[in-house]
Coordinates of C-alpha atoms in Angstrom, one line a residue:
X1 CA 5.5 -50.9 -36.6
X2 CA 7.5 -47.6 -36.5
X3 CA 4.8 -45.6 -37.3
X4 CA 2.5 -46.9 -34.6
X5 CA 5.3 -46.4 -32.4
X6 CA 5.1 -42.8 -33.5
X7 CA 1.6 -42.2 -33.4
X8 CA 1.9 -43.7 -29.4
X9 CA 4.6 -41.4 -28.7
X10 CA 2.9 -38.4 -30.1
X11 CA -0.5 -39.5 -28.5
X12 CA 1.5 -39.2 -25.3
X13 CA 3.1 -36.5 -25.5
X14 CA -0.6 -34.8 -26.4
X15 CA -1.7 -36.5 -23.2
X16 CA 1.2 -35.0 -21.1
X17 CA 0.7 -31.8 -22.4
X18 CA -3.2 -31.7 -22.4
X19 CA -2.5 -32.4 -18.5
X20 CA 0.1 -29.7 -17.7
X21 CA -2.3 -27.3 -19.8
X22 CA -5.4 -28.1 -17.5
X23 CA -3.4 -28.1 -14.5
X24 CA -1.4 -24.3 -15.2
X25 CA -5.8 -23.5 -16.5
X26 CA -6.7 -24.8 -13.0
X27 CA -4.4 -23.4 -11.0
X28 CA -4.4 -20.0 -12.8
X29 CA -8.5 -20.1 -12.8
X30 CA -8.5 -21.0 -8.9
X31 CA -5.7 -18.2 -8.0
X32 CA -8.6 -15.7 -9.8
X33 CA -10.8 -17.5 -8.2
X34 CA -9.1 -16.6 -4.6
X35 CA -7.8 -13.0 -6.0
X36 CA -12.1 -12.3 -6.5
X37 CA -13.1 -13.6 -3.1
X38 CA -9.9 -12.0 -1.4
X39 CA -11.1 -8.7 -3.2
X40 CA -14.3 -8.4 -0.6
X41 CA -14.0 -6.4 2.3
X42 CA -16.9 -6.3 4.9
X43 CA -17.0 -5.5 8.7
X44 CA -20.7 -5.3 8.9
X45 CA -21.6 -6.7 12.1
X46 CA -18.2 -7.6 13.3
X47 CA -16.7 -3.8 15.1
X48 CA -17.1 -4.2 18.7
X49 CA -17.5 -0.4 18.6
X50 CA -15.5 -0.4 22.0
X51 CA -13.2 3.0 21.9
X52 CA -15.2 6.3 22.8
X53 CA -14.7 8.6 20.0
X54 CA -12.0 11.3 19.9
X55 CA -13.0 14.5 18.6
X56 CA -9.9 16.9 17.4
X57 CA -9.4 19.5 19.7
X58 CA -10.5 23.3 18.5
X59 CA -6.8 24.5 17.7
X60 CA -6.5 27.7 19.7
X61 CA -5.2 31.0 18.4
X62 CA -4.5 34.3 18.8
X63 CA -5.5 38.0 17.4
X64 CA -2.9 39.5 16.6
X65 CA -3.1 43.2 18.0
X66 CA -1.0 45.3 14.8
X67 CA -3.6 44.5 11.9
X68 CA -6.1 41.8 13.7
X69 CA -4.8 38.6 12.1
X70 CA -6.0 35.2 13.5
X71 CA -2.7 33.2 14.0
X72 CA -2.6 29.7 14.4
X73 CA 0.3 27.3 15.1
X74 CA 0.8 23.9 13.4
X75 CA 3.9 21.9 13.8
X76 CA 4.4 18.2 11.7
X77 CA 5.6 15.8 13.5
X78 CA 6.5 11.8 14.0
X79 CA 5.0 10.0 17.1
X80 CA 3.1 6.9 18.2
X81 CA -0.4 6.3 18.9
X82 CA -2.0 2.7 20.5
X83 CA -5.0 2.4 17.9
X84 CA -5.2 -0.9 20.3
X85 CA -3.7 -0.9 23.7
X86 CA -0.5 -2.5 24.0
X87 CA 0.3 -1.7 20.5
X88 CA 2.4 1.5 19.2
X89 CA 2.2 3.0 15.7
X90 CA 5.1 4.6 14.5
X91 CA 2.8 7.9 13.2
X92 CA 2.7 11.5 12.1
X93 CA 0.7 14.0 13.4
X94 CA 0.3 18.0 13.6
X95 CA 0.3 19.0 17.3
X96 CA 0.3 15.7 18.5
X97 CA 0.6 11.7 17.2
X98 CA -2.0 11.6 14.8
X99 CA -3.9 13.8 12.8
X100 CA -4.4 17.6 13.7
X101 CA -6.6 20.0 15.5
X102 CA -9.4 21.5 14.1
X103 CA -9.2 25.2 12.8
X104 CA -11.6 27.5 12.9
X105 CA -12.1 31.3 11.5
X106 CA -15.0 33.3 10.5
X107 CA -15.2 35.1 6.6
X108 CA -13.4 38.2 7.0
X109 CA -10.9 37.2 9.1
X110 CA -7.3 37.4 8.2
X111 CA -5.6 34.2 9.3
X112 CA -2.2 33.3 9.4
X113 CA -0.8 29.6 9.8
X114 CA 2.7 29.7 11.3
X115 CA 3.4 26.2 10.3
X116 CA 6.7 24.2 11.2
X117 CA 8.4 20.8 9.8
X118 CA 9.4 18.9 12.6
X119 CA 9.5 15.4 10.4
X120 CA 12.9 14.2 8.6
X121 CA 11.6 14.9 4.9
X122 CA 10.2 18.0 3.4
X123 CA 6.5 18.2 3.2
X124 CA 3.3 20.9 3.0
X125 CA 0.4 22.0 3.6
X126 CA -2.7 22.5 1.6
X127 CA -5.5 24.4 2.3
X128 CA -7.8 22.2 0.5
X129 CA -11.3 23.6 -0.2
X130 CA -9.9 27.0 0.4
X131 CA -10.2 30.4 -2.2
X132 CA -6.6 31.9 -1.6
X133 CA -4.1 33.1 -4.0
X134 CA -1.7 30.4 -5.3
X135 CA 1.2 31.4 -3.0
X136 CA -0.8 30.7 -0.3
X137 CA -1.8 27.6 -1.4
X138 CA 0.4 25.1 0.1
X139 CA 0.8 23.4 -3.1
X140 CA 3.9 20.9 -4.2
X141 CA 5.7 24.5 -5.3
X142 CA 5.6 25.7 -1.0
X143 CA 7.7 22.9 0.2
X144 CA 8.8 23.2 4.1
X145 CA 12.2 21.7 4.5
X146 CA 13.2 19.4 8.0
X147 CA 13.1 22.2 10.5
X148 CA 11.7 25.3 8.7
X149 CA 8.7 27.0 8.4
X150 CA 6.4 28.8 6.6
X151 CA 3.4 31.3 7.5
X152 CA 0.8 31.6 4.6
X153 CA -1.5 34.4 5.2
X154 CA -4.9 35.3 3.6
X155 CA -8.1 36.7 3.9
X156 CA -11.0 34.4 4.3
X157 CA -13.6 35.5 1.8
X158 CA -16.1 32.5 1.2
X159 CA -19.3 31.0 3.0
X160 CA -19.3 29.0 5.7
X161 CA -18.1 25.1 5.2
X162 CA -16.4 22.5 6.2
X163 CA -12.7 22.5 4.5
X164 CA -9.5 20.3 5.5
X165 CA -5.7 20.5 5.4
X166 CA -3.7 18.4 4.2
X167 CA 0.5 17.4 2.9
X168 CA 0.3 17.3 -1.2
X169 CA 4.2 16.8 -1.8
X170 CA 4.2 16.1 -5.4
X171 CA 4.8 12.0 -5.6
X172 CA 4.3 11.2 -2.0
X173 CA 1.3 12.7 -1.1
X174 CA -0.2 9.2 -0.8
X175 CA 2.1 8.1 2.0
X176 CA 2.4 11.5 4.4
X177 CA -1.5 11.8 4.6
X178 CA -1.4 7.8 5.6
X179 CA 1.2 8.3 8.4
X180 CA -1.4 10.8 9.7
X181 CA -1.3 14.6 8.2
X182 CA -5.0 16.1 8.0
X183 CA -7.3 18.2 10.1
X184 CA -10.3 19.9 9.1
X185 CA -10.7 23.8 9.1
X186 CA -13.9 25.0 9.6
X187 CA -15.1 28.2 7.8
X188 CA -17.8 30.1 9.7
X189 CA -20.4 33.3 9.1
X190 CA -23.4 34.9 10.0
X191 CA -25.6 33.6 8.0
X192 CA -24.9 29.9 8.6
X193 CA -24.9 31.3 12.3
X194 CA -28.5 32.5 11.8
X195 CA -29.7 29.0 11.1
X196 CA -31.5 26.6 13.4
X197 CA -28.8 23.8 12.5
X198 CA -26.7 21.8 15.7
X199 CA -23.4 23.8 16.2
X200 CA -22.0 22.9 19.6
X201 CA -18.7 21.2 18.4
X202 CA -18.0 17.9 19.7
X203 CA -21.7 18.0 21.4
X204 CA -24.4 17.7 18.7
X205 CA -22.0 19.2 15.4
X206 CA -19.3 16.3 15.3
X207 CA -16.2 16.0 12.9
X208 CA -16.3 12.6 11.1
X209 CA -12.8 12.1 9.4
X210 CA -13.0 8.2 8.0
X211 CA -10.2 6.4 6.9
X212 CA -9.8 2.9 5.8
X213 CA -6.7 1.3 7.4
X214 CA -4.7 -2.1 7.0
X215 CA -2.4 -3.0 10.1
X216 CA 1.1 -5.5 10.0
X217 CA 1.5 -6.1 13.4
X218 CA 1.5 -2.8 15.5
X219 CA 3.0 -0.8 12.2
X220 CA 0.6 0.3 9.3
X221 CA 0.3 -1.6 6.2
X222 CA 0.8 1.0 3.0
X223 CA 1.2 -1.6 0.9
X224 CA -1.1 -2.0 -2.5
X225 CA -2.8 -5.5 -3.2
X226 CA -2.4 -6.6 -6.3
X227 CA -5.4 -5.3 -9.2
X228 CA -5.9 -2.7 -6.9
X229 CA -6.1 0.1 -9.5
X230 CA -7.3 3.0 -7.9
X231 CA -4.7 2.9 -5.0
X232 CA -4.3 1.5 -1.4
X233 CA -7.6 0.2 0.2
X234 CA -7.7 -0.9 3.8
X235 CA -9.4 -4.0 5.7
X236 CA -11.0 -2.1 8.3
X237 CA -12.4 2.1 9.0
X238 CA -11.7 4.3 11.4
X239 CA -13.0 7.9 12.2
X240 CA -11.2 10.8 13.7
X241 CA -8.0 8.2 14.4
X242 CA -10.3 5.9 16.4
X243 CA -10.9 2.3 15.4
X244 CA -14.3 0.7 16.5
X245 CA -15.7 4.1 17.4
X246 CA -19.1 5.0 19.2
X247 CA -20.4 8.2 20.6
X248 CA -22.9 9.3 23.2
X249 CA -26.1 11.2 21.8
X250 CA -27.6 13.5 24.2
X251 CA -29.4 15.4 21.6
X252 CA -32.4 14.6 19.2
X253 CA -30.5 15.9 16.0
X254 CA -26.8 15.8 15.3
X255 CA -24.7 17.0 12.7
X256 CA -22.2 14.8 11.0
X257 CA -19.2 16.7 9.3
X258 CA -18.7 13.7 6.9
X259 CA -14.5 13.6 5.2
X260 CA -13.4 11.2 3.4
X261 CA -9.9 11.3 4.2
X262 CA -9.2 8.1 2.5
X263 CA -6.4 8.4 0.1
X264 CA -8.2 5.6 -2.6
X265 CA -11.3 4.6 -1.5
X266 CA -15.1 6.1 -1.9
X267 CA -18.0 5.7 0.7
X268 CA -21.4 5.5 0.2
X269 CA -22.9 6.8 3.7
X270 CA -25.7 5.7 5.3
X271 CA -27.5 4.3 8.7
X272 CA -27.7 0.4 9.2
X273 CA -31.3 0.3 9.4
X274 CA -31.9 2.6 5.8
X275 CA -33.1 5.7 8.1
X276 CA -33.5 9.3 6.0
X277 CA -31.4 12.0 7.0
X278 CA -31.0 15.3 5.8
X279 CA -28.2 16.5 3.4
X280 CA -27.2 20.5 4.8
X281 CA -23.8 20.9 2.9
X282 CA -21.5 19.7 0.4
X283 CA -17.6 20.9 0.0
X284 CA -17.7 24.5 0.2
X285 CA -21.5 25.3 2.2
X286 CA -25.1 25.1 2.8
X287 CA -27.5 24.0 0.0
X288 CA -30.2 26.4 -0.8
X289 CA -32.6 23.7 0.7
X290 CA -32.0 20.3 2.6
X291 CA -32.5 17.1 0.7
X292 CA -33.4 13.8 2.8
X293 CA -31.8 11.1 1.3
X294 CA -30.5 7.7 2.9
X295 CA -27.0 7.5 0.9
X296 CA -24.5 9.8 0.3
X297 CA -21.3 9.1 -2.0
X298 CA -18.3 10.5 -0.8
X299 CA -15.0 10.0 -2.6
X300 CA -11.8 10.9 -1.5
X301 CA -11.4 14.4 -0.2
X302 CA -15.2 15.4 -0.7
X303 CA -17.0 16.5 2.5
X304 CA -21.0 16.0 3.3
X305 CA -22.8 18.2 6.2
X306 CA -26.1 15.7 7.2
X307 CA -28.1 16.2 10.1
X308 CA -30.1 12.6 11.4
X309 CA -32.4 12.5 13.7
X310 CA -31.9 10.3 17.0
X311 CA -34.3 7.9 19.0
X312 CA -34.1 7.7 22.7
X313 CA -32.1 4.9 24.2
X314 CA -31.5 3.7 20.2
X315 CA -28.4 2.3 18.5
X316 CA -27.8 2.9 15.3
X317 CA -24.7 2.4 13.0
X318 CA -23.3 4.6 10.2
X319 CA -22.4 2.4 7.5
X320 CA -20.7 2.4 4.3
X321 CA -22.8 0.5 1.4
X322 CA -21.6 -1.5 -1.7
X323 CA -21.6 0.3 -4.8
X324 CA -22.1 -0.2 -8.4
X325 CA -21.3 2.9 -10.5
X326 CA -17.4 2.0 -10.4
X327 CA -17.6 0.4 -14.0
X328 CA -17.1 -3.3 -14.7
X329 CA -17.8 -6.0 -12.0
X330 CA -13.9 -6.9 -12.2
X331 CA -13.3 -2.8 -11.5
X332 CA -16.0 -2.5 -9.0
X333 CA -14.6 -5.6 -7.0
X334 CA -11.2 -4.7 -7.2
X335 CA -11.4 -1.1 -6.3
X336 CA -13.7 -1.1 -3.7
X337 CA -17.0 -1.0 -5.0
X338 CA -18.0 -4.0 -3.4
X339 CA -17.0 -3.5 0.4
X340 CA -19.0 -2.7 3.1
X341 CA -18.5 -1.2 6.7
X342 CA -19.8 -0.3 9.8
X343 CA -17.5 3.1 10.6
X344 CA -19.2 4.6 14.0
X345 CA -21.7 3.5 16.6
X346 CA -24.1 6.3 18.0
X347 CA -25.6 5.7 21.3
X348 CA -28.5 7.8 22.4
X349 CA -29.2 8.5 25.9
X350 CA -32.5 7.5 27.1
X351 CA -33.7 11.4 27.2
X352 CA -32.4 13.4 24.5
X353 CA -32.7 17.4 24.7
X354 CA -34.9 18.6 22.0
X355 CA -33.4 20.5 18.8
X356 CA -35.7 22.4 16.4
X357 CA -36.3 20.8 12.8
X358 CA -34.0 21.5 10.4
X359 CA -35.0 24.5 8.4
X360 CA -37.0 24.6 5.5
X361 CA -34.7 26.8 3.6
X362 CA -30.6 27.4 4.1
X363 CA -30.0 30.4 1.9
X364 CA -28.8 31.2 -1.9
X365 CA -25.8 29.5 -2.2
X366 CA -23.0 31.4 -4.0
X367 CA -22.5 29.8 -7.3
X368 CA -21.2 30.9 -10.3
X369 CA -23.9 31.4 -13.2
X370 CA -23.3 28.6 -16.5
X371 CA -24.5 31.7 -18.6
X372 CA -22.0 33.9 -17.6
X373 CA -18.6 31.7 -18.9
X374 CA -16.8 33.2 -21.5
X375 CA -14.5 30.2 -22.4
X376 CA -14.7 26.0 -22.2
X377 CA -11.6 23.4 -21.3
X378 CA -11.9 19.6 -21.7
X379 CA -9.9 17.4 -19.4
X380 CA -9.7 14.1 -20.1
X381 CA -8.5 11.4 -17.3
X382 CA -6.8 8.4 -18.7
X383 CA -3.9 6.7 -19.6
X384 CA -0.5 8.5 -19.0
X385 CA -2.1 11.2 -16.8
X386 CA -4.4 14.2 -17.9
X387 CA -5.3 15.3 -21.4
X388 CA -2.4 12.2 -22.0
X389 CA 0.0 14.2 -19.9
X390 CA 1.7 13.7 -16.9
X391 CA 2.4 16.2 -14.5
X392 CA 5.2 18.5 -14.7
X393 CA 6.3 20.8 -11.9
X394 CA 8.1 22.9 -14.8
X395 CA 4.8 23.4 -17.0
X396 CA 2.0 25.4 -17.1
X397 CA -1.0 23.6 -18.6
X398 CA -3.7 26.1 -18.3
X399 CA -3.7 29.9 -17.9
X400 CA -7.2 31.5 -17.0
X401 CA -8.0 35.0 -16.5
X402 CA -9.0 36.2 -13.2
X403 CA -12.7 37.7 -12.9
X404 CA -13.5 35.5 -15.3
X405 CA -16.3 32.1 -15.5
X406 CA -14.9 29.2 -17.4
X407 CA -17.3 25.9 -18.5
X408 CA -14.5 22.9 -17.9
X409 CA -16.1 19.4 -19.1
X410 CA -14.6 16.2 -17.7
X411 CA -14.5 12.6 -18.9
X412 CA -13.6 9.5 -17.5
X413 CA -13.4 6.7 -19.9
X414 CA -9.9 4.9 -18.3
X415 CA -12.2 2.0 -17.2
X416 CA -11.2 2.4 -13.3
X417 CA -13.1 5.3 -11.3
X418 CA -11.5 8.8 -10.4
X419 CA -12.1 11.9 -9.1
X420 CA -11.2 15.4 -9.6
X421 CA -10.5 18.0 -7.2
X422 CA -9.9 22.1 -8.2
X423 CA -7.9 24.0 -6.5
X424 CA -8.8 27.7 -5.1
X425 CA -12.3 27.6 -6.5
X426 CA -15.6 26.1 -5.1
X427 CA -17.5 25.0 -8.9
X428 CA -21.1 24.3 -10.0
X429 CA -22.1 21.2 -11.6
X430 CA -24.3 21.2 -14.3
X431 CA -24.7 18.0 -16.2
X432 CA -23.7 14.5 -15.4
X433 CA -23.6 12.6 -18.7
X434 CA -25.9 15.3 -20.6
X435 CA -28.1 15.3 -17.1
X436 CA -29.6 17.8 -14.2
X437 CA -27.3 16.7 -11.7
X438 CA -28.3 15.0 -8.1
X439 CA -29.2 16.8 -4.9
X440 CA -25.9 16.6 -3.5
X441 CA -23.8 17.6 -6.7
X442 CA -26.2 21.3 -6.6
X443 CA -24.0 22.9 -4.5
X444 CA -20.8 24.3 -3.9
X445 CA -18.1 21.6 -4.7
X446 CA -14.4 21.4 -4.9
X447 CA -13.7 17.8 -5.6
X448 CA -16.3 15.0 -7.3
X449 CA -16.4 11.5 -8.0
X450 CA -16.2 10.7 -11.6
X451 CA -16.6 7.2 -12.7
X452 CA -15.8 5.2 -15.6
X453 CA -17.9 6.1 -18.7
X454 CA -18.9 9.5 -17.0
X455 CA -18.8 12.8 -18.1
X456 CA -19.4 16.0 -16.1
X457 CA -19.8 19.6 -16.9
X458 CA -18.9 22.4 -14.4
X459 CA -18.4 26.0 -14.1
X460 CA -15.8 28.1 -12.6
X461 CA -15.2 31.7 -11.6
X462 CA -12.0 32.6 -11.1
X463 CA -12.3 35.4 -8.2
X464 CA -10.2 37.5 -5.8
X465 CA -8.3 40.5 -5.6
X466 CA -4.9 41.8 -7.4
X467 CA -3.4 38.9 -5.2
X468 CA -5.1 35.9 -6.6
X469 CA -3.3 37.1 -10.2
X470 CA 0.3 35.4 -10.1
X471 CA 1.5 34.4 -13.9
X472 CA 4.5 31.9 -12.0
X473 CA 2.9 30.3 -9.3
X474 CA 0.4 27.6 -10.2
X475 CA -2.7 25.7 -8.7
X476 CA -3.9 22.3 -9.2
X477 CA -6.4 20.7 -10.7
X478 CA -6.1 16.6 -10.1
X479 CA -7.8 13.5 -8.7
X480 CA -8.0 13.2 -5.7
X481 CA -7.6 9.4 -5.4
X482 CA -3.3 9.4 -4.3
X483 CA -1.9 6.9 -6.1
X484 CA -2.9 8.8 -9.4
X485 CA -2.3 11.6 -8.2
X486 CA 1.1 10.9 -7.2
X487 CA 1.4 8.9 -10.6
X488 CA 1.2 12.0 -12.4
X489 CA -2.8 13.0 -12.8
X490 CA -2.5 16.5 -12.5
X491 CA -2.2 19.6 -14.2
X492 CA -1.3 23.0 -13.3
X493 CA -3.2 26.1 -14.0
X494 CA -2.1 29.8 -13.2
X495 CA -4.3 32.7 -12.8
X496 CA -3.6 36.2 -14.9
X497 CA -4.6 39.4 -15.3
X498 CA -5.6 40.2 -18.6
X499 CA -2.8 41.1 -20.7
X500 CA -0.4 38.8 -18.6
X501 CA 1.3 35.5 -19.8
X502 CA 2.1 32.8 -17.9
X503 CA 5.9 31.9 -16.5
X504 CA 7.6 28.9 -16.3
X505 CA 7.1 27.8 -12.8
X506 CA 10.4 27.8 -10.4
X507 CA 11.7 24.7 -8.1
X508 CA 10.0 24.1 -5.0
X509 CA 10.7 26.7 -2.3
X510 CA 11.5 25.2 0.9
X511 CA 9.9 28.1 3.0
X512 CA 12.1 29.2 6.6
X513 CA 10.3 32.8 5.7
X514 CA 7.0 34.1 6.0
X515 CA 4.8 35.2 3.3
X516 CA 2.8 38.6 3.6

């Protein structure tokens, strides 16, 4: 009698516990269940595409008259901006409430940048896409302090492109270019000048910055979601600080300065109804040759120059497209991979002014020759940083040898996609996992998407005069997404003359001087 008492008892308790295992399975499997279907992000036919596109002013400048330097002024600063009416952001801004002007010099001008910290925190500027020596570089070592300045000065010695500025405080990068730091700077010469390509600014030659944003009320939403690995993602796009953008076409082709701005997540750019367009430039200039594609991949901080041809009286909708080369399905979904939006309306008048075609051929592009590299450098992206190191403001982890061509191999296998951007230098790829690489991966590039299970191989050269060779003050070489960046995925590398060793890098300078 007991022991059927017992065997009751246990059966019961069995029973009870069978139940409370099936509900915590259920309730674990159906929070997945929401986590996966929250994951998805898509505005596709949903933007109202109501708000007339801003376009950043042209910043203006000066000559100076002693020695002929192009000075520009850029001050940091908090504001508010009504991304809806009746609604104020608390933002930052240079020049104004959000985002900055556009600056604009030719190759062989001197510039200077005279710029000023107006916030309550230290921050600086980065000339990102831009060959300068490393004191000019407006790296986490050139810190502006509340209320100071600083005035980097350099020769601009490169091809024409599309570059960008930017904060890159080490550890809270992510969050000062969310408030609203970034502007493009646009690099011009004669032989880009030459070409039958659009280049009336702000008529048919347009600056597309695109962010993805996530609002609480009026204030932004920083916040990260949870198995959101690569870094903040946003429920909605905007471009150029405009939400539900469109802009009037009164031209047959237009020119689309493609950023991605986004501090975490990658585009794939293309036009609602599949149309072809023509790929011009990449990061740092022309191709030798357009290529017509319908997609272009853009992760954060990369740049794209495309020129599309409009219809009379049309609509037609950039979009961003799902992707599928983040890695797993879990990775893809959770990072972005699987979102789709539409980011700007373009409405063409009824009778558009005609442009010429876009030219056959662009021009040699100035790229540094595999052949020519005298060493090689393996990065690897993973776990605990680069190479399994985090970054270090006090270390030096590379020293190259200016004048030099380096072959620097990259690998991805952390399961969750990256990037990885070089400072000072514009490289060549030259294989993606053992292959010729893609169209728009032949030219001139300063930052590129890596994804998991990828491996790229690139070449450097290391150019520039006595300046560029400084053993104590470093560049960067990261990626580009924030969050890992901030998290400690970078290295620093200093540039030598031969003979010269590297030097422990000082503490961040906060600036109030000028550098000459």
């Amino acid at each position: 009698m007991a022991s059927k008492k017992r065997t009751f008892r246990l059966r019961r308790v069995l029973l009870v516990l069978g139940s409370l295992v099936a509900v915590i399975a259920l309730a674990v499997g159906g929070g997945v269940l929401w986590l996966w279907n929250d994951a998805k992000v898509s505005t596709v036919g949903t933007a109202d595409f109501r708000n007339e596109l801003a376009v950043p002013s042209l910043a203006p400048s000066h000559v100076d008259k002693k020695d002929g330097t192009r000075v520009f002024d850029l001050r940091m600063q908090q504001g508010g901006k009504e991304f809806t009416p009746g609604r104020t952001t608390p933002t930052w801004g240079f020049n104004g409430d959000y985002l900055g002007p556009t600056l604009r010099a030719r190759r062989g001008e001197k510039v200077a940048v005279r710029v000023r910290n107006g916030l309550d925190e230290a921050s600086t500027v980065h000339w990102h896409g831009m060959h300068l020596p490393a004191r000019m570089d407006g790296g986490p070592h050139q810190m502006i302090g509340p209320g100071r300045e600083r005035t980097p000065r350099w020769s601009v010695d490169q091809p024409a492109a599309t570059l960008w500025y930017h904060p890159h405080p080490h550890g809270k990068t992510e969050r000062h270019v969310q408030r609203g730091l970034a502007g493009m700077f646009l690099v011009d010469d004669d032989r880009s000048e030459r070409l039958a390509l659009p280049k009336t600014y702000g008529v048919d030659d347009l600056p597309v910055i695109v962010q993805d944003v996530r609002f609480d009320g009026a204030a932004f939403d920083h916040g990260h979601k949870m198995m959101r690995s690569a870094g903040f993602l946003g429920d909605r796009t905007m471009v150029n600080g405009t939400l539900d953008p469109y802009q009037v076409v009164r031209d047959e082709r237009v020119r689309l300065r493609l950023l991605n701005a986004s501090t975490a997540r990658t585009y794939a750019f293309g036009f609602s109804n599949g149309r072809r367009f023509a790929l011009v430039g990449t990061d740092g200039g022309l191709l030798e040759r357009p290529a017509a594609m319908e997609r272009i991949q853009l992760s954060p901080g990369e740049r794209a120059e495309v020129v599309v041809r409009m219809v009379p009286g049309e609509r037609a909708v950039l979009r961003s497209h799902p992707q599928d080369n983040y890695g797993s399905g879990w990775q893809t979904r959770f990072n972005g991979g699987d979102d789709s939006f539409d980011v700007l309306q373009f409405r063409a008048a009824k009778r558009l002014r005609p442009s010429p075609a876009v030219p056959a051929a662009l021009g040699e592009p100035e790229l540094p020759e595999a052949g020519a590299a005298v060493r090689s450098r393996h990065f690897e992206l993973g776990e605990g940083g680069i190479n399994g190191r985090a970054m270090a403001m006090d270390r030096v982890d590379e020293t190259v040898t200016r004048g030099t061509t380096e072959t620097w191999t990259v690998r991805n296998n952390h399961g969750m996609p990256h990037n990885f951007h070089v400072h000072d230098v514009q490289f060549r790829v030259v294989e993606v996992d053992g292959r010729t690489p893609p169209p728009e991966l032949r030219g001139r590039k300063d930052t590129v998407f890596v994804p998991s299970g990828t491996t790229l191989k690139m070449v450097l050269r290391f150019d520039g005069g006595p300046e560029f060779a400084d053993p104590g003050v470093p560049f960067m070489y990261h990626c580009h997404l924030l969050y890992h960046e901030d998290g400690g995925m970078m290295g620093q590398f200093v540039v030598v003359d031969k003979g010269q060793r590297a030097r422990t890098p000082a503490g961040t300078d906060s600036g109030d001087h000028e550098h000459h």
